[in-house]
Short mmCIF file of C-alpha atoms and ligand atoms in Angstrom, two decimals:
data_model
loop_
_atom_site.label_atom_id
_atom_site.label_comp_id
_atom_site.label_asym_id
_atom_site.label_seq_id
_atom_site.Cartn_x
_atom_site.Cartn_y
_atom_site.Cartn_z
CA UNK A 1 104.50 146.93 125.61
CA UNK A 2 105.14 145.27 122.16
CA UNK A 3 106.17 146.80 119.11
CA UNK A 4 103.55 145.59 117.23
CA UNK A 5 104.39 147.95 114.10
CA UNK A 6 107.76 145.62 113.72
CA UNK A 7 105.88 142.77 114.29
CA UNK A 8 102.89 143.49 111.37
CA UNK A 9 105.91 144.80 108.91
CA UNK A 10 107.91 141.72 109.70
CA UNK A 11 104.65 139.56 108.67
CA UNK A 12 104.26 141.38 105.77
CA UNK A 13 107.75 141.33 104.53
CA UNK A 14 107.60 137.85 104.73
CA UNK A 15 104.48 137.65 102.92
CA UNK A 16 102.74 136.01 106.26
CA UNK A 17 99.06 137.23 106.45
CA UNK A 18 97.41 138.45 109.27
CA UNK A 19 94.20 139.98 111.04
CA UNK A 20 93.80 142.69 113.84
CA UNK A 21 93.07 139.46 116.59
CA UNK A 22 96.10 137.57 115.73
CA UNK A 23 98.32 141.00 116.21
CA UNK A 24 96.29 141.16 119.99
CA UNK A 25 97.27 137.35 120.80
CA UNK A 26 100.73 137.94 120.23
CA UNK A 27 100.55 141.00 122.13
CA UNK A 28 98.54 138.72 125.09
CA UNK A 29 101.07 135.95 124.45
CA UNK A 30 103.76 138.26 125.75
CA UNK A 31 102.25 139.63 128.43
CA UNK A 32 101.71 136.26 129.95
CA UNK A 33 105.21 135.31 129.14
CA UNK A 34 106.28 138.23 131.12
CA UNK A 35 103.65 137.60 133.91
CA UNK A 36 105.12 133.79 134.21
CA UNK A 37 109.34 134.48 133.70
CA UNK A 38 108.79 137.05 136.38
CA UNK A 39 108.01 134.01 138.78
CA UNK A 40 109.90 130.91 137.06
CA UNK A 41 112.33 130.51 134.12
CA UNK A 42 110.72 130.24 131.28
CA UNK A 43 112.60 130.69 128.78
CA UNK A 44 115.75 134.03 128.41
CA UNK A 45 114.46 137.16 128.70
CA UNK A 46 114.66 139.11 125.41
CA UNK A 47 114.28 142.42 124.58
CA UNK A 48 110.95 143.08 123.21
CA UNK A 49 112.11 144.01 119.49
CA UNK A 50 114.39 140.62 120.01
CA UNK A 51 111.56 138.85 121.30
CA UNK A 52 109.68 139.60 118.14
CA UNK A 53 112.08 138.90 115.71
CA UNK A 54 113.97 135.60 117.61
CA UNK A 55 111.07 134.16 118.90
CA UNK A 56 107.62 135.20 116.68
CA UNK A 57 108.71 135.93 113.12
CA UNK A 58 111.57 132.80 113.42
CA UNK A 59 108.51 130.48 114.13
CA UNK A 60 106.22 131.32 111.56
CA UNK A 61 108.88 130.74 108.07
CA UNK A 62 106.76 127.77 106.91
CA UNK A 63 103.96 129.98 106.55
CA UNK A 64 105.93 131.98 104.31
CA UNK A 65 106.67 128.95 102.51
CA UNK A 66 103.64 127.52 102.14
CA UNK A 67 104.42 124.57 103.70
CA UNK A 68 101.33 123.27 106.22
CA UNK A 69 98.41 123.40 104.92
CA UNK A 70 94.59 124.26 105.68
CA UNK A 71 93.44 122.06 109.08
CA UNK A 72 97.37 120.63 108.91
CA UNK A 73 97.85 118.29 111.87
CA UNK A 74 101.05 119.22 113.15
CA UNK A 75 103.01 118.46 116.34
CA UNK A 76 105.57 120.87 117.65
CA UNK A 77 108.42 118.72 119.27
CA UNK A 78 109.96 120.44 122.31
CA UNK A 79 107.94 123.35 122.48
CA UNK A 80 109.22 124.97 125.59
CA UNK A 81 107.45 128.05 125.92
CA UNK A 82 105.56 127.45 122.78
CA UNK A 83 107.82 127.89 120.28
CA UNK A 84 107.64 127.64 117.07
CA UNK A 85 104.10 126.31 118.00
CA UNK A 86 102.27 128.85 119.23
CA UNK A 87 102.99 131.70 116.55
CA UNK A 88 102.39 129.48 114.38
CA UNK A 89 98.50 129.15 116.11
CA UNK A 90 98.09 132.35 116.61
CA UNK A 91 98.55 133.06 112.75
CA UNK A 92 96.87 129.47 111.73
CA UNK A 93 94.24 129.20 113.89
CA UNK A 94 92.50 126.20 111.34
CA UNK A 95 95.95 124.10 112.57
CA UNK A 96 95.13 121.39 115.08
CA UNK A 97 98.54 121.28 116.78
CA UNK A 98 99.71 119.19 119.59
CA UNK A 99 102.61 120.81 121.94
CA UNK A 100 104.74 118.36 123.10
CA UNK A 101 107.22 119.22 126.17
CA UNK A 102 108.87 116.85 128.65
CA UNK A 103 108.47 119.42 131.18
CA UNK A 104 105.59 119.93 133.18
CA UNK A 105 106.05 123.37 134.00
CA UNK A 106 105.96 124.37 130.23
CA UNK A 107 103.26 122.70 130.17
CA UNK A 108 101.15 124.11 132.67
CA UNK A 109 102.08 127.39 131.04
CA UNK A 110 100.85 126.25 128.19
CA UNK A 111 97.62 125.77 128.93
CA UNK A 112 96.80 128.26 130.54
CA UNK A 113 98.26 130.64 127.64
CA UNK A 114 96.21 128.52 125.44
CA UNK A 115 92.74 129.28 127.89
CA UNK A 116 93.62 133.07 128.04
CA UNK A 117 94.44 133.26 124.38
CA UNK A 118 91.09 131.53 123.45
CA UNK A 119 93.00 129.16 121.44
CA UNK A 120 92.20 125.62 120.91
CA UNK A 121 95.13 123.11 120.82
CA UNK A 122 96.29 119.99 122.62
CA UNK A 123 99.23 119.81 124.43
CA UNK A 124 101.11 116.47 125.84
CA UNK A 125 103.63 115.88 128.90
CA UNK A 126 105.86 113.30 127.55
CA UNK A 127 109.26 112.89 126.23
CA UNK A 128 108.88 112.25 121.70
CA UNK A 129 110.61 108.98 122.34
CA UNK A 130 107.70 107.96 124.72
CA UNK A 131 104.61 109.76 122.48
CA UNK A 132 105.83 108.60 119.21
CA UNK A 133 104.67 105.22 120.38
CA UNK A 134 101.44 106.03 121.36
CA UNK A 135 99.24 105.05 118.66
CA UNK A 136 97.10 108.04 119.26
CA UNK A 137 100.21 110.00 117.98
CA UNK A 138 102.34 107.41 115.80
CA UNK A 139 102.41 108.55 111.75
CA UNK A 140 99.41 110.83 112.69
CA UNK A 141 100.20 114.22 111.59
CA UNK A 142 100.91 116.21 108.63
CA UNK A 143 104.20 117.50 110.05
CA UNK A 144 106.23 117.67 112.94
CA UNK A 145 108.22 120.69 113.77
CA UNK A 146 111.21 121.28 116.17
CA UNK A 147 113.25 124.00 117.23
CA UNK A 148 116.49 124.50 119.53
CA UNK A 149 115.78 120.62 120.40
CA UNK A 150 118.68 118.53 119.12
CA UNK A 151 121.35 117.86 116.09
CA UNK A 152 119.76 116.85 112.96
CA UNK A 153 120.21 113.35 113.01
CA UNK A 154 118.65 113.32 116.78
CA UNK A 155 115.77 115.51 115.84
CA UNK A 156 115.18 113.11 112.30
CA UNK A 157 114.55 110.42 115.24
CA UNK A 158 112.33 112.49 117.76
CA UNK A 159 110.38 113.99 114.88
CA UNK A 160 109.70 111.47 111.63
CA UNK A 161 108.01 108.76 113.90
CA UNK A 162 105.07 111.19 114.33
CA UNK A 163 104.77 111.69 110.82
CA UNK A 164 102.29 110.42 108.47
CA UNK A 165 103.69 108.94 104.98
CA UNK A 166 103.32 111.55 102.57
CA UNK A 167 104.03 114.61 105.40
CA UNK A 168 106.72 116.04 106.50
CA UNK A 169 109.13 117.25 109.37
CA UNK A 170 110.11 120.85 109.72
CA UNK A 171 113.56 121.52 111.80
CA UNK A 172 114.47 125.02 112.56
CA UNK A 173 118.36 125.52 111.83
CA UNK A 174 121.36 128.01 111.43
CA UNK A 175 124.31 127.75 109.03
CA UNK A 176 125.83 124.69 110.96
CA UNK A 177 123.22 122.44 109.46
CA UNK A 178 125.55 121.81 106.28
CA UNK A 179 127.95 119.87 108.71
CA UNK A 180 125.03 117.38 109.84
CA UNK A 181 123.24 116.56 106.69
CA UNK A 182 125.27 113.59 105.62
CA UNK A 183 124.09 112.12 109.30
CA UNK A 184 120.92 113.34 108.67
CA UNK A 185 120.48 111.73 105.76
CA UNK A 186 121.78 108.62 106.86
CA UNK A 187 119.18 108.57 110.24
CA UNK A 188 116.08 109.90 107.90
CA UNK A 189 116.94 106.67 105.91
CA UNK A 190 116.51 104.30 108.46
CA UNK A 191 113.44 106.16 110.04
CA UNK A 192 111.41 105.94 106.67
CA UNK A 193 112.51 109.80 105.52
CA UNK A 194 114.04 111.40 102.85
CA UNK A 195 115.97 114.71 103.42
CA UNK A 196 114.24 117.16 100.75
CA UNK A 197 116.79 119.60 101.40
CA UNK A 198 117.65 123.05 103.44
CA UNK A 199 115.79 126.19 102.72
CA UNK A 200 116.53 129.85 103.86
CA UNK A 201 114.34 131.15 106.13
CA UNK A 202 115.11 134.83 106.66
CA UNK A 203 114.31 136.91 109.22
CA UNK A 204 113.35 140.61 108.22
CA UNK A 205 116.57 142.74 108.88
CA UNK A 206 118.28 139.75 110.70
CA UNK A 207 120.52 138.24 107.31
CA UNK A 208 123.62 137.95 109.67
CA UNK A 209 121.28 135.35 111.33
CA UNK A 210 121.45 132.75 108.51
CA UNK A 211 118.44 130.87 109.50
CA UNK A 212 117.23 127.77 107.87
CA UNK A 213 114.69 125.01 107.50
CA UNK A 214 115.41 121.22 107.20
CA UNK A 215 112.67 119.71 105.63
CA UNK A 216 112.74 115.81 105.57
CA UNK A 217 109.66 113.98 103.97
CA UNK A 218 108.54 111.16 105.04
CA UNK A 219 108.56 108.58 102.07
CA UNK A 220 107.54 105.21 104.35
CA UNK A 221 106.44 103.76 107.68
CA UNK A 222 109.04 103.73 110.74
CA UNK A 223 110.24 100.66 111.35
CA UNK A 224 108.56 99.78 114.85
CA UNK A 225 112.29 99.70 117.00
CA UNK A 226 112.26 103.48 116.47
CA UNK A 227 112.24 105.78 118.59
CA UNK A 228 114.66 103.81 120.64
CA UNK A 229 113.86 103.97 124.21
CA UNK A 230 114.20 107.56 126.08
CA UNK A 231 117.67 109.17 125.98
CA UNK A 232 118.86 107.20 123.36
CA UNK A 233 118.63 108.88 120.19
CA UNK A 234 120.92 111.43 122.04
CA UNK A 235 123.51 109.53 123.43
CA UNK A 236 123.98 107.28 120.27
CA UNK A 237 122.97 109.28 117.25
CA UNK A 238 121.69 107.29 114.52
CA UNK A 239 124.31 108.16 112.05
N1 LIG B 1 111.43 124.87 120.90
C1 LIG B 1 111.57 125.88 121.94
C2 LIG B 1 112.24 127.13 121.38
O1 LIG B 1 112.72 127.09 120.26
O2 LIG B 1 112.26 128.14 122.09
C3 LIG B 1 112.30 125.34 123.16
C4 LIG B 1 113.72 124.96 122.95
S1 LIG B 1 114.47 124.39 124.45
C5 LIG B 1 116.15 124.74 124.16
C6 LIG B 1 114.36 122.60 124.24
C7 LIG B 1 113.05 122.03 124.76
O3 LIG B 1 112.94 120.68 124.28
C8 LIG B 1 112.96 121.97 126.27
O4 LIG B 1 111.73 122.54 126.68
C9 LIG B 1 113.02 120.48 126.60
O5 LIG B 1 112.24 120.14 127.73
C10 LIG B 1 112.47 119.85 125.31
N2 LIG B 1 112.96 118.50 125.00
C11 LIG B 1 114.25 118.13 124.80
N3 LIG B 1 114.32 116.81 124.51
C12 LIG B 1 113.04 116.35 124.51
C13 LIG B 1 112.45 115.07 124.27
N4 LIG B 1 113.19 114.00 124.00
N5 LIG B 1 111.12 114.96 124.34
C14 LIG B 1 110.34 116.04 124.66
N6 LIG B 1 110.85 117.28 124.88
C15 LIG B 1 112.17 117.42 124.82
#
């Protein structure tokens, strides 16, 4: 069963509002998590208190920045099982997000979660380098976010191609991220982005954690070579 006292005083201590359905999703949310990682693997099993903190409070910090705004388009790169993605929903329900996984398994998952929930949300079987040159999904959303995915310069190419000029992308980080902003600088340059800069995104209780968000805005169009062809970005980071 989940805590759901730490996960409502979490919310609040961040300053993240929330209603009575939203608390029941999450609750739902984990319950079919469970119901799924007892069959395939999902994603690590967590304690339930861990669970809440690693896994729902982590993905909802721009909210406690302010950072998407009302009917935001916003594409979560790498979701896995939904993550930072589907918190985010579940608190935002006004976001029209896209879930992007190049795993079928996740998903399937995924929609059905989505269908039990009674959320509304698209999700896409592809890997970025492939989507982000679909014109249905080139420089078409507000803001991209990615967690756990890739280095910073890696993610600045999987992520700013899907980004509209004027938006933004959003790239959950620890303290390592000071030793890959020069390269991330470098790679936002080239893909039409400006690195805005790192802020702290706390956890409530968790300040050993030392979580972060890099926020790169997206100051012109991506030049039409990028994202270089699947696999790429990876093996030959742009910086
Ligand atoms: N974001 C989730 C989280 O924080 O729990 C999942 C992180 S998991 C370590 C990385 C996920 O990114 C995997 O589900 C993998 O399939 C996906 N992924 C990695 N590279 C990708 C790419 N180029 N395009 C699409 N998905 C990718």
């Amino acid at each position: 069963m989940m805590n759901t006292e730490r996960l409502t005083n979490g919310l609040t201590a961040m300053g993240v509002p929330f209603d009575q359905q939203a608390v029941e999703r999450f609750a739902a949310f984990h319950a079919i998590l469970d119901e799924y990682n007892a069959r395939m693997d999902l994603t690590a099993v967590l304690d339930e208190d861990e669970r809440i903190d690693r896994h729902d409070l982590d993905s909802v910090a721009p909210l406690a920045q302010g950072l998407l705004a009302p009917d935001a388009r916003v594409i979560d790169v790498g979701t896995g099982a939904g993550f930072p993605g589907m918190p985010l929903l579940i608190l935002r329900p006004d976001l029209k997000l896209t879930f992007l996984d190049a795993l079928q398994k996740r998903i399937a998952f995924l929609n059905d979660a989505l269908a039990r929930l009674g959320l509304s949300a698209q999700t896409l079987h592809a890997r970025a380098e492939d989507a982000a040159r679909m014109e249905a999904h080139r420089e078409r959303y507000d803001a991209a976010v990615s967690r756990a995915v890739a280095s910073s310069a890696v993610l600045e190419e999987l992520t700013l191609p899907f980004v509209r000029t004027g938006g933004v992308a959003i790239a959950w980080k620890g303290p390592g991220v000071q030793d890959e902003l020069t390269a991330a600088r470098r790679a936002a340059f080239v893909l039409g982005g400006t690195v805005r800069g790192v802020v702290s995104a706390p956890v409530p209780g968790r300040d050993d954690w030392q979580h972060v968000l890099l926020l790169t805005d997206k100051t012109g169009k991506t030049p039409k070579a990028y994202p270089r062809k699947a696999g790429t970005p990876n093996k030959k980071p742009l910086a």
